[in-house]
mmCIF file of C-alpha atoms and ligand atoms in Angstrom:
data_model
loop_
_atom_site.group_PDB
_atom_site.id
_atom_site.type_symbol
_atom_site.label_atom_id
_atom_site.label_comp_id
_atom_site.label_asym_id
_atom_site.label_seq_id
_atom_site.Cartn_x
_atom_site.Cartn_y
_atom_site.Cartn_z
ATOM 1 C CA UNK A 1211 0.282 -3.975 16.292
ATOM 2 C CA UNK A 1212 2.205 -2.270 13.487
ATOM 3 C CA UNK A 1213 3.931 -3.402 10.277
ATOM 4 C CA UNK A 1214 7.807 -3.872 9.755
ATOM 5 C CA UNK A 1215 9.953 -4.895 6.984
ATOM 6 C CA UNK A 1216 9.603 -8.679 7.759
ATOM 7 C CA UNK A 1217 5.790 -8.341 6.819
ATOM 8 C CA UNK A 1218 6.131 -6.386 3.584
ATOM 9 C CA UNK A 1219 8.902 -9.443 2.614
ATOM 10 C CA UNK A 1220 6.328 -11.541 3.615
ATOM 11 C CA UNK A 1221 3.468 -10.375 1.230
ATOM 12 C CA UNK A 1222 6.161 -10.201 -1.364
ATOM 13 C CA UNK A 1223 5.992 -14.060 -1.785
ATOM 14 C CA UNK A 1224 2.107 -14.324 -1.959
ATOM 15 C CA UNK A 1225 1.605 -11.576 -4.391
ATOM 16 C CA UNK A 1226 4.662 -12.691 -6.356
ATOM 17 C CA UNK A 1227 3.070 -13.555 -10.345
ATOM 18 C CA UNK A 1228 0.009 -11.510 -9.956
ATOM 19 C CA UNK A 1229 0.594 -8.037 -8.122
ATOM 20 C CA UNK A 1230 4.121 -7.741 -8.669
ATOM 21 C CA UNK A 1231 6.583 -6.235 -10.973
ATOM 22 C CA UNK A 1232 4.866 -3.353 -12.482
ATOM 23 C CA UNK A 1233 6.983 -1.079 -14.650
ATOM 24 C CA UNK A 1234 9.331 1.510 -13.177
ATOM 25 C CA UNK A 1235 10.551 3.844 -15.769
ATOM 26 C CA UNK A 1236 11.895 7.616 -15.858
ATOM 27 C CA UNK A 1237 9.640 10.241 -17.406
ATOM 28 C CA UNK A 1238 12.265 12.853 -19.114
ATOM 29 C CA UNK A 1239 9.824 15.365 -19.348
ATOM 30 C CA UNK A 1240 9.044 15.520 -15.838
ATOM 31 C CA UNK A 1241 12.618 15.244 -14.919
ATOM 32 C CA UNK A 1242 13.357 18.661 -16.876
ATOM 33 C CA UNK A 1243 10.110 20.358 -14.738
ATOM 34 C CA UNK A 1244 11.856 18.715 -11.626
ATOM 35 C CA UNK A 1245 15.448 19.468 -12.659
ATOM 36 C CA UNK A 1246 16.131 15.615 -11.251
ATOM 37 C CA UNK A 1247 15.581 12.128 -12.629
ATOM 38 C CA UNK A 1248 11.877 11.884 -11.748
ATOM 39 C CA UNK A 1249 10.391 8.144 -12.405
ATOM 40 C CA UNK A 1250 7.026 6.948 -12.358
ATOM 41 C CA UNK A 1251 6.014 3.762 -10.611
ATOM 42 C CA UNK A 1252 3.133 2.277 -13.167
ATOM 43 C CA UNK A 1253 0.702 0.710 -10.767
ATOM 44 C CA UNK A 1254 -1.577 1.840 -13.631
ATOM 45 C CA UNK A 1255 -0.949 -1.515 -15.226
ATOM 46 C CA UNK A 1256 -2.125 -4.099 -12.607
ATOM 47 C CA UNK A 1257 -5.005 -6.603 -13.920
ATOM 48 C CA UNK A 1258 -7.639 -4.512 -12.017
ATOM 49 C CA UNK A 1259 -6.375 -1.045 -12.778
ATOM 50 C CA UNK A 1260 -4.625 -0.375 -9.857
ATOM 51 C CA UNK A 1261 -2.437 -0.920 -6.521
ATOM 52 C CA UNK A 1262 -4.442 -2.097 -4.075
ATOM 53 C CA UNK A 1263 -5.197 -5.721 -5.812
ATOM 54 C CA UNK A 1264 -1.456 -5.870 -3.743
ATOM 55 C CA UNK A 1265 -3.304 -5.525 -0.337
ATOM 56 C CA UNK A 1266 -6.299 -6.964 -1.435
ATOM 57 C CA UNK A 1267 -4.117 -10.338 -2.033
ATOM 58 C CA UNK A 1268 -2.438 -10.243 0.843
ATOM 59 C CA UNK A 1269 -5.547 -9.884 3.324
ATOM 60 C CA UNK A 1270 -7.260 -12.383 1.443
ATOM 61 C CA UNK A 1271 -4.423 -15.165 1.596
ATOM 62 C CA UNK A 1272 -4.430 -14.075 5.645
ATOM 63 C CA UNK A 1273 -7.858 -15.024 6.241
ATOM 64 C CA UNK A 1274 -8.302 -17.659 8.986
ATOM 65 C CA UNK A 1275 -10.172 -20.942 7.874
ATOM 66 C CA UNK A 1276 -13.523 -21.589 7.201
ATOM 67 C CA UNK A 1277 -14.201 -17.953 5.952
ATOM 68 C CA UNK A 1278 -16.579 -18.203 3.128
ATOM 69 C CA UNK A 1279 -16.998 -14.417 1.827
ATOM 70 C CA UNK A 1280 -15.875 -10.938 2.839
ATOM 71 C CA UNK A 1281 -16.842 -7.556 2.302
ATOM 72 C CA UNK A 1282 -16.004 -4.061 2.203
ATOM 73 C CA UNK A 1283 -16.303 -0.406 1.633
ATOM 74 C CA UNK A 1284 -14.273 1.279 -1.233
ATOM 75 C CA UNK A 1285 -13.865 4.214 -3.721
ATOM 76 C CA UNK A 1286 -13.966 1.442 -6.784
ATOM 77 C CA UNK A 1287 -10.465 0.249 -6.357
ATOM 78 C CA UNK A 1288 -10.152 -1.837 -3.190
ATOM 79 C CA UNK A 1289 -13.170 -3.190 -4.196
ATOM 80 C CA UNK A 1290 -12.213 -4.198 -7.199
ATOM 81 C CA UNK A 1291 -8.825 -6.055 -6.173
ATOM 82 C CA UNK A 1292 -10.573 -7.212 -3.199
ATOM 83 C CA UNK A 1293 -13.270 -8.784 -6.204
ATOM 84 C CA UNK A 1294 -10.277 -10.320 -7.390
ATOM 85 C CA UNK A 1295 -8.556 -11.646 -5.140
ATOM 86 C CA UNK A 1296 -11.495 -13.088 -3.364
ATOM 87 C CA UNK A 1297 -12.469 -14.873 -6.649
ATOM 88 C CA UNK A 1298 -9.276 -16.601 -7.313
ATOM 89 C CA UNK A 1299 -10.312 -18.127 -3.306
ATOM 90 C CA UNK A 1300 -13.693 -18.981 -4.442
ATOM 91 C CA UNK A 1301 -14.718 -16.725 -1.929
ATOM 92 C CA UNK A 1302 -18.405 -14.585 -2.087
ATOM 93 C CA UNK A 1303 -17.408 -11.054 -2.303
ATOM 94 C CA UNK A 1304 -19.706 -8.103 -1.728
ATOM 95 C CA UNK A 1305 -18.511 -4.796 -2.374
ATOM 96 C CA UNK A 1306 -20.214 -1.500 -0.677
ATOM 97 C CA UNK A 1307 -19.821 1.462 -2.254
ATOM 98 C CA UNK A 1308 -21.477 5.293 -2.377
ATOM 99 C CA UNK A 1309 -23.056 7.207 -5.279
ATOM 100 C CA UNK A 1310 -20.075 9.218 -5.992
ATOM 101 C CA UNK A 1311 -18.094 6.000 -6.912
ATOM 102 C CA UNK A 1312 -17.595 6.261 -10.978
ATOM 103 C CA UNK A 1313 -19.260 3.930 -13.338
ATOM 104 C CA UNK A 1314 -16.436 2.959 -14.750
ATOM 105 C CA UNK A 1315 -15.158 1.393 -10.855
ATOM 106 C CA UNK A 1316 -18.551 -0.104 -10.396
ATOM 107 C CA UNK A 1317 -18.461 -1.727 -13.650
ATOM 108 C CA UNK A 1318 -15.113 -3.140 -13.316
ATOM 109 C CA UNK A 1319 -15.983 -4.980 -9.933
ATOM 110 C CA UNK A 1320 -19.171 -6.577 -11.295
ATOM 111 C CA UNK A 1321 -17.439 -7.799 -14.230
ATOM 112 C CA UNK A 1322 -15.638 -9.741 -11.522
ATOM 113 C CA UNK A 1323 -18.470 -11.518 -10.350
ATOM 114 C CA UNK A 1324 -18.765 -9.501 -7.235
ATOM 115 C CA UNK A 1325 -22.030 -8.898 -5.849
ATOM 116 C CA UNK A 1326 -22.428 -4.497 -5.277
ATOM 117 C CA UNK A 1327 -24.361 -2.434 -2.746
ATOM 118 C CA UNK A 1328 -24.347 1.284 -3.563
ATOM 119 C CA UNK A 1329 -25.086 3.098 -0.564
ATOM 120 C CA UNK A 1330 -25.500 6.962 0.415
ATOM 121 C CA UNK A 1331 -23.003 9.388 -0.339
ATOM 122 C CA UNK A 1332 -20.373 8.646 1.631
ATOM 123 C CA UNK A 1333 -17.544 6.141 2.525
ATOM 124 C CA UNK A 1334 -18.942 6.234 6.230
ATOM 125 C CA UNK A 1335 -22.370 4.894 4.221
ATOM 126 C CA UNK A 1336 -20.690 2.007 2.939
ATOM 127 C CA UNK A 1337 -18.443 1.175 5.915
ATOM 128 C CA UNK A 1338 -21.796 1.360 7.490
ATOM 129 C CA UNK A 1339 -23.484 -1.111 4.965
ATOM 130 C CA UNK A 1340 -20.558 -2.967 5.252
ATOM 131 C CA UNK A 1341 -19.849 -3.706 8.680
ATOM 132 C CA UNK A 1342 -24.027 -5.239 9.086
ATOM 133 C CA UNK A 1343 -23.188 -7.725 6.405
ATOM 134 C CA UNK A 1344 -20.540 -8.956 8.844
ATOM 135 C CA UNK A 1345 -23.077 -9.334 11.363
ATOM 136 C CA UNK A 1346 -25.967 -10.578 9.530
ATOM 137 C CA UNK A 1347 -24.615 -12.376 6.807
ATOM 138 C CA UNK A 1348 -21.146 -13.805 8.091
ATOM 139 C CA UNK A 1349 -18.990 -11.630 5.763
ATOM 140 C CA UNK A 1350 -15.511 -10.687 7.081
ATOM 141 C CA UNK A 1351 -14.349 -7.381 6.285
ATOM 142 C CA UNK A 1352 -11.407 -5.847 4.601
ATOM 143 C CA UNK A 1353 -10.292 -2.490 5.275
ATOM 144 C CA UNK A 1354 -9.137 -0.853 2.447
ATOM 145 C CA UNK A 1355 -6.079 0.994 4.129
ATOM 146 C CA UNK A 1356 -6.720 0.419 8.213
ATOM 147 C CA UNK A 1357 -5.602 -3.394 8.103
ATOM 148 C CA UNK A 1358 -1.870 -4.844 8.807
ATOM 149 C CA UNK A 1359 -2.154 -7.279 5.748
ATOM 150 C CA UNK A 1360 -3.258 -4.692 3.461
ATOM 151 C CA UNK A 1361 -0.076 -2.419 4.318
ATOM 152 C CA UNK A 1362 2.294 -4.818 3.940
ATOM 153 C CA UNK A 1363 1.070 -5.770 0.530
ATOM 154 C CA UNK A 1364 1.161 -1.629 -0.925
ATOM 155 C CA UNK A 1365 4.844 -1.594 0.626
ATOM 156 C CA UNK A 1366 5.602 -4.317 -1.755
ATOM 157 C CA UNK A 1367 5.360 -1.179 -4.036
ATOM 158 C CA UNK A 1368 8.458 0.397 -2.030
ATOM 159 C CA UNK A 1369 10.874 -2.608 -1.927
ATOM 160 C CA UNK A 1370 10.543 -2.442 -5.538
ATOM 161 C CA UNK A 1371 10.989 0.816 -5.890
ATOM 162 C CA UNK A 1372 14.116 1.312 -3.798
ATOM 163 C CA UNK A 1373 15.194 -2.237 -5.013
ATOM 164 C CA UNK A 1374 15.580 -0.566 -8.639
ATOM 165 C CA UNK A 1375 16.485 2.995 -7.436
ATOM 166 C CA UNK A 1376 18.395 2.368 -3.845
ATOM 167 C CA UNK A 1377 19.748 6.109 -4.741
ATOM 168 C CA UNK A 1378 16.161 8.097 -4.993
ATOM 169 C CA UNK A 1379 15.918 10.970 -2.511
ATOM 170 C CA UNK A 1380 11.878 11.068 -2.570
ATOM 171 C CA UNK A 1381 8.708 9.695 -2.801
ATOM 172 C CA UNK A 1382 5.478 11.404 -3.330
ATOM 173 C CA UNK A 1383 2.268 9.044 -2.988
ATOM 174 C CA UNK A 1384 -1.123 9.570 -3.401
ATOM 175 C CA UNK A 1385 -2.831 9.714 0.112
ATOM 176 C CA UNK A 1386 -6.414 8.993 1.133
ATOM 177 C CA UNK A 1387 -6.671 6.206 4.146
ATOM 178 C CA UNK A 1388 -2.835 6.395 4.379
ATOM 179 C CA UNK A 1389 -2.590 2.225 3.709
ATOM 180 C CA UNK A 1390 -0.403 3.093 0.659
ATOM 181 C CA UNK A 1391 1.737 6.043 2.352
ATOM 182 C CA UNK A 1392 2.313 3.554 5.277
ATOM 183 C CA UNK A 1393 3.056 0.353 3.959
ATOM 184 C CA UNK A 1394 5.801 2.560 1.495
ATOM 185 C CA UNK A 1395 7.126 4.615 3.908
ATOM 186 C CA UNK A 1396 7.819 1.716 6.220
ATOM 187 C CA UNK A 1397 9.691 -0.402 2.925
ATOM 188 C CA UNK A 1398 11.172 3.311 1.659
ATOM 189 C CA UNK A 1399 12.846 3.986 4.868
ATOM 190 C CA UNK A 1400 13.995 0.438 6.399
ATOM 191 C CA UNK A 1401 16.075 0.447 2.935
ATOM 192 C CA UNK A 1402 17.182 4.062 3.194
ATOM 193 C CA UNK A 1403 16.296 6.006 6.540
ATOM 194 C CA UNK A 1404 17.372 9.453 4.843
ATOM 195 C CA UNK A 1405 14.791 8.857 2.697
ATOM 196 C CA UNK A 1406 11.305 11.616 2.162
ATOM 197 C CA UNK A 1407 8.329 9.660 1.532
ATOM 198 C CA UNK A 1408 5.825 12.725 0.720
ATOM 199 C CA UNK A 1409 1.646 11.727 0.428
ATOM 200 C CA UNK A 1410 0.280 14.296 -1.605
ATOM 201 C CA UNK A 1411 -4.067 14.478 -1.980
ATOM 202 C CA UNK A 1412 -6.689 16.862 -2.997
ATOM 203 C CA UNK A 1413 -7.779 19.997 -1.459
ATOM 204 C CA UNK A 1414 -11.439 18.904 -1.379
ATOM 205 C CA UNK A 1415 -12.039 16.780 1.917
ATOM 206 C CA UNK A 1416 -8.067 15.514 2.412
ATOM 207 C CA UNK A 1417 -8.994 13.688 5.443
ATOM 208 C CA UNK A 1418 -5.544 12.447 6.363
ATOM 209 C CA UNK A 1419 -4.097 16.095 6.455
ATOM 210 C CA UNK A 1420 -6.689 17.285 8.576
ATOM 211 C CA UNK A 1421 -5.781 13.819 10.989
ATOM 212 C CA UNK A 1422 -2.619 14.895 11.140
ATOM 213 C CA UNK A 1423 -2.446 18.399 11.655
ATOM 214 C CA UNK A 1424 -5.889 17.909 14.574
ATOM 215 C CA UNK A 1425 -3.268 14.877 16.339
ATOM 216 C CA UNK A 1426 -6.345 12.534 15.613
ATOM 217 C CA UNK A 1427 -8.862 11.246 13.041
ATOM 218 C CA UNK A 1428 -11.577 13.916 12.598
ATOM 219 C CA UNK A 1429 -14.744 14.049 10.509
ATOM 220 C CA UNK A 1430 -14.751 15.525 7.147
ATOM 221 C CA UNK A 1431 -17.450 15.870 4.388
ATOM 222 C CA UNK A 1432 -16.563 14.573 1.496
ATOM 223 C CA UNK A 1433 -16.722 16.302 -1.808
ATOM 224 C CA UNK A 1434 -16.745 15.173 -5.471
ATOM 225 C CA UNK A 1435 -12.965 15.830 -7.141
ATOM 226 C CA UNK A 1436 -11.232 14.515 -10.077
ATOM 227 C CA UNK A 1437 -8.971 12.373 -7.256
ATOM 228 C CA UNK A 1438 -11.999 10.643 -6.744
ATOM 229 C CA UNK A 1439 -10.239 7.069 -5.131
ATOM 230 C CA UNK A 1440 -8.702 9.862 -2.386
ATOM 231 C CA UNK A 1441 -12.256 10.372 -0.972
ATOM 232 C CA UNK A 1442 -13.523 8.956 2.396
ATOM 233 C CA UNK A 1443 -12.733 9.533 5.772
ATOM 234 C CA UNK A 1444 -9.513 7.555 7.753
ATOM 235 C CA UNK A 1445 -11.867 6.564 9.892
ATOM 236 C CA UNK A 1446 -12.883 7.751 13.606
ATOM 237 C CA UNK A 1447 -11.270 4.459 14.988
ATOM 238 C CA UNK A 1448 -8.191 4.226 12.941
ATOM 239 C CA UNK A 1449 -5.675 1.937 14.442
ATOM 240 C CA UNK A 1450 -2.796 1.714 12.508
ATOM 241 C CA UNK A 1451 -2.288 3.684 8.915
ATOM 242 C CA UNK A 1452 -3.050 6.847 10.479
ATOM 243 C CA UNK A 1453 0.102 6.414 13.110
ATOM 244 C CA UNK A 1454 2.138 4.952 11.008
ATOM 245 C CA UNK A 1455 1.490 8.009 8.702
ATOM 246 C CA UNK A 1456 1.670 10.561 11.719
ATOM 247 C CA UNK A 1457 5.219 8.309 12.303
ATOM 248 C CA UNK A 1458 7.201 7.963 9.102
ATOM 249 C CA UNK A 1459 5.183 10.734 6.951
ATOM 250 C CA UNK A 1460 7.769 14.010 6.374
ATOM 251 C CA UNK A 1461 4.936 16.180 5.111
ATOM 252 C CA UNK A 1462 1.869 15.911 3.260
ATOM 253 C CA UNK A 1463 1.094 18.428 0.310
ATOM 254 C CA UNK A 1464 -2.676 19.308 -1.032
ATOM 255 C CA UNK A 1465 -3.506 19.902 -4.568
ATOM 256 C CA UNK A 1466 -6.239 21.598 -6.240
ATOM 257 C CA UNK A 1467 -8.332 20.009 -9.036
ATOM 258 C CA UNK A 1468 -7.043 22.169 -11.590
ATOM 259 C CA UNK A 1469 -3.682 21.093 -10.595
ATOM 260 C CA UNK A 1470 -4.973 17.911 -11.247
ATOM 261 C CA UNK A 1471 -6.636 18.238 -14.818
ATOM 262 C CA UNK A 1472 -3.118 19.785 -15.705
ATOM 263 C CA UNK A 1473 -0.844 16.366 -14.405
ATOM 264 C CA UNK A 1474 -3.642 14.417 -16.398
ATOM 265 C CA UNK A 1475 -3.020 16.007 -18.960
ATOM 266 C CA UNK A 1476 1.039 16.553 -19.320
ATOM 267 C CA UNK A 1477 0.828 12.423 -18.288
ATOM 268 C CA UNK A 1478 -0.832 11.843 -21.365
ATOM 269 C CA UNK A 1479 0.255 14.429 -23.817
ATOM 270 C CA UNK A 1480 3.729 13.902 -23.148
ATOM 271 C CA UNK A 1481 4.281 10.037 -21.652
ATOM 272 C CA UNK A 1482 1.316 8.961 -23.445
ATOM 273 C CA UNK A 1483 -0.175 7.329 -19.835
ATOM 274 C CA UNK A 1484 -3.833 7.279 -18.900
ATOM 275 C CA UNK A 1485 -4.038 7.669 -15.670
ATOM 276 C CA UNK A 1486 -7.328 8.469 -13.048
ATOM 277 C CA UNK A 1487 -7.111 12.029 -11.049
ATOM 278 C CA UNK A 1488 -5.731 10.269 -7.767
ATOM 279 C CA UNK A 1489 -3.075 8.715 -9.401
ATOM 280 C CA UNK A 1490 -1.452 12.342 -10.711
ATOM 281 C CA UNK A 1491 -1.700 14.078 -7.352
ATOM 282 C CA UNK A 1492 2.604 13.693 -7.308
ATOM 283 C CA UNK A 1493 2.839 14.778 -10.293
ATOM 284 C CA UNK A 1494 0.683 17.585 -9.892
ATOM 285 C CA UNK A 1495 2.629 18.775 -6.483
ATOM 286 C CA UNK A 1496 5.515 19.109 -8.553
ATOM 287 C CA UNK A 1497 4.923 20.601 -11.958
ATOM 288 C CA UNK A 1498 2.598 23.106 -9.720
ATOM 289 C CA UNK A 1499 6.079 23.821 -7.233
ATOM 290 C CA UNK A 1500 3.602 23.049 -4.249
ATOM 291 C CA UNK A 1501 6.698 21.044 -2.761
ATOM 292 C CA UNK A 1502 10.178 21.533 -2.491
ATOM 293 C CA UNK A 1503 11.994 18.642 -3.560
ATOM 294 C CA UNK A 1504 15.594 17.303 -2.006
ATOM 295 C CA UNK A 1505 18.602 17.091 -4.073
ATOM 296 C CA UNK A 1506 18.306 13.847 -6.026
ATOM 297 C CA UNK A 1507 16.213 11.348 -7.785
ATOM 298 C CA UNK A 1508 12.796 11.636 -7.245
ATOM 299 C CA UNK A 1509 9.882 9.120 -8.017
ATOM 300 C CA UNK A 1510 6.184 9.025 -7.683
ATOM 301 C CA UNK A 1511 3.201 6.108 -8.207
ATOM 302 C CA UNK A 1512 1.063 6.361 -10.663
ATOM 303 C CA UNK A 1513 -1.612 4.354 -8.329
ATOM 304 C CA UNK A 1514 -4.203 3.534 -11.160
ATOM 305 C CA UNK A 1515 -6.171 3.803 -14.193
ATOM 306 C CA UNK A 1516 -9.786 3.289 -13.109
ATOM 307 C CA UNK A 1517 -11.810 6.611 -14.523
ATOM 308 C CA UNK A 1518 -14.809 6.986 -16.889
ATOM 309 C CA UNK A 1519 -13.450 7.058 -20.532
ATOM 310 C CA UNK A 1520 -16.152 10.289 -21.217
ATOM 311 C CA UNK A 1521 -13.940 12.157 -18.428
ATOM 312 C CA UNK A 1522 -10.563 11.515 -19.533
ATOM 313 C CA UNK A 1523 -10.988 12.530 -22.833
ATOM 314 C CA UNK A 1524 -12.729 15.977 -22.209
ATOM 315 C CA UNK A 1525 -9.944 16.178 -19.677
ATOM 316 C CA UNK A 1526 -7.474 15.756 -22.097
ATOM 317 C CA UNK A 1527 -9.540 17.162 -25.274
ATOM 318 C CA UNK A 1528 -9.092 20.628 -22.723
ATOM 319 C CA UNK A 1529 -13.358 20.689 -22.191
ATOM 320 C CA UNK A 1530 -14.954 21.394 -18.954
ATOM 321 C CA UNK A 1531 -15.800 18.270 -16.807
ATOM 322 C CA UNK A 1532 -18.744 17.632 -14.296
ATOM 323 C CA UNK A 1533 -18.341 15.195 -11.272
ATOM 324 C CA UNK A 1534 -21.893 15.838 -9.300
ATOM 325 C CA UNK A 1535 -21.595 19.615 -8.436
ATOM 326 C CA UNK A 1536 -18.415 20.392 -9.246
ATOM 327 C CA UNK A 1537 -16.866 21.888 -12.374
ATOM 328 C CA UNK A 1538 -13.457 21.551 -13.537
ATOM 329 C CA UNK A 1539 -13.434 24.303 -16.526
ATOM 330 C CA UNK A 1540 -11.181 22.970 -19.094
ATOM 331 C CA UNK A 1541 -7.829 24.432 -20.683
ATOM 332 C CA UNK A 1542 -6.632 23.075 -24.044
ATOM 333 C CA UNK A 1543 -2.496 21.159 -23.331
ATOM 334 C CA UNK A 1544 0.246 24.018 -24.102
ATOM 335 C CA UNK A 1545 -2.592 26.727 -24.698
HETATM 336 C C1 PLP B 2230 -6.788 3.930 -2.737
HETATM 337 C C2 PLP B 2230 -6.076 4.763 -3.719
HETATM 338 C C3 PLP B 2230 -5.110 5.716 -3.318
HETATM 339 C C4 PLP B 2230 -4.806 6.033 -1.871
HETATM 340 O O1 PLP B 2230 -4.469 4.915 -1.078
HETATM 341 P P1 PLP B 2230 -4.648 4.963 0.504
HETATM 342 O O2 PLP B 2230 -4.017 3.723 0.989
HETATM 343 O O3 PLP B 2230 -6.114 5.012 0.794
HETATM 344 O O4 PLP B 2230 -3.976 6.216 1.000
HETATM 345 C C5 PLP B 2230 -4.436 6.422 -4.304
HETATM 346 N N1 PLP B 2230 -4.701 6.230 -5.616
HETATM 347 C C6 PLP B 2230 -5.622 5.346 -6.044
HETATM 348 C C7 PLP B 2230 -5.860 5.191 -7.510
HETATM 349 C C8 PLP B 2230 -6.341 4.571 -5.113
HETATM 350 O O5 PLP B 2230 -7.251 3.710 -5.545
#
């Protein structure tokens, strides 16, 4: 089982008037840090707030007959397109989700109609939760990155990039479960095989990099961070995103969370973007020089918007901000 080019075209035509299309537009301010054209790929401005309502679609439209609700784990935004999409089917949805999921996410997937378990502290709580409502109530579940339908639809984000920009020289996206990373890098480089498709993720629990550099998934504890949609595990079983990633992945890049604060804030304060802490972690890798970039154009996804208002603006009023026991001390823009 893997994905190819065929399958990405493929979700193209069933997310094609909802998922599709976002903005793609260069950021001159980031292109003088980057000494490049560096452009931003808005997947802050999907209906739900972010990418994966792409994925979410595409599973959803995949889903053999006679299926009458489905169910998954998620940080707040697979939930959340998987909400939508399953609504638009008429489908029961039911979301599972940990503690350390933001208010803001939980909200949003309620307001959806989508019924929410919150569960532990952890996204192997939730799988957990998730995977007995498949047994005992009939529920089929959705992976939020480990799925072959879910892939292709987050490449869709890649054709359109390289469709625009056949000439860019990099990507740097956001990494957690890898579905994103994969179902790009597979779109990036059937377009352009030169190309560098770079994940980038936090310091605090970056479960892919440790995959990768152990040869196979391993267990890691999960930690609250301002990239709070990168959390989770890849999962012990992973079948597909994590060897696609290990495949077509040219390096992956950590960043710390005041690396973070400062791409959240030089997003807003100079492109005027609102953007969540997962969304920034290209940006952050390289205003912070934590990768060397190739010679050429260079462009990054901004994955989503889904945060709690209170945190974005101390974040970008320069205050300190608390997410459970960690504390991000805050720096005023330009001080
Ligand atoms: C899910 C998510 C990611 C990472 O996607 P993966 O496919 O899990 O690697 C990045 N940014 C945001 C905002 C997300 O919700």
């Amino acid at each position: 089982m893997t994905v190819t080019l065929a399958d990405i075209l493929a979700a193209r035509r069933i997310i094609r008037g909802v998922a599709d299309a976002t903005p793609f537009v260069p950021s001159p301010f980031m292109a003088k840090a980057a000494g490049h054209d560096f452009l931003l790929k808005l997947e802050n401005m999907q209906p739900v707030g972010a990418f994966k309502l792409r994925g979410a679609l595409n599973a959803v439209a995949h889903l053999p007959e006679g299926v009458t609700g489905v169910t998954c784990c998620s940080t707040g935004n697979h939930g959340r397109g998987v909400a939508f999409a399953a609504k638009a089917r008429g489908l029961r949805a039911v979301i599972c989700m940990s503690e350390l999921v933001p208010e803001a996410k939980v909200a949003g997937i309620r307001a959806l109609g989508a019924e929410v378990r919150i569960v532990g502290r952890s996204q192997d709580a939730a799988l957990a939760e998730s995977r007995r409502l498949c047994v005992a109530e009939g529920l089929v579940e959705i992976s939020p990155f480990d799925d072959p339908h879910v892939i292709a639809g987050q490449g869709t984000i890649g054709l359109e990039m390289l469709e625009a920009r056949p000439d860019l020289a990099a990507i740097l996206v956001p990494l957690s479960g890898g579905g994103l990373a994969a179902g790009v890098a597979v779109a990036a480089k059937a377009v352009n095989p030169g190309i560098r498709v770079i994940g980038v993720t936090m310091e605090r629990g970056a479960a892919m990099h440790a995959a990768l550099r152990a040869g196979h998934p391993v267990e890691v504890t999960e930690e609250p961070s301002l990239a709070d949609s990168l959390g989770g595990g890849i999962g012990m079983e992973n079948r597909l995103s994590f060897p696609l990633c290990q495949a077509l992945l040219d390096e992956v890049v950590l960043v710390s969370e005041e690396e973070i604060r400062d791409a959240m804030q030089v997003l807003y304060h100079e492109d005027r973007i609102v953007a969540e802490g997962a969304s920034v972690t290209g940006i952050a890798a390289m205003l912070s020089g934590r990768v060397t970039l190739p010679d050429g154009p260079v462009a990054t996804i901004v994955t989503g918007r889904n945060l709690d208002m209170s945190v974005f603006t101390k974040v970008v009023a320069g205050e300190d901000v608390r997410i459970g026991d960690l504390v991000v001390r805050g720096k005023r823009y330009g001080a």
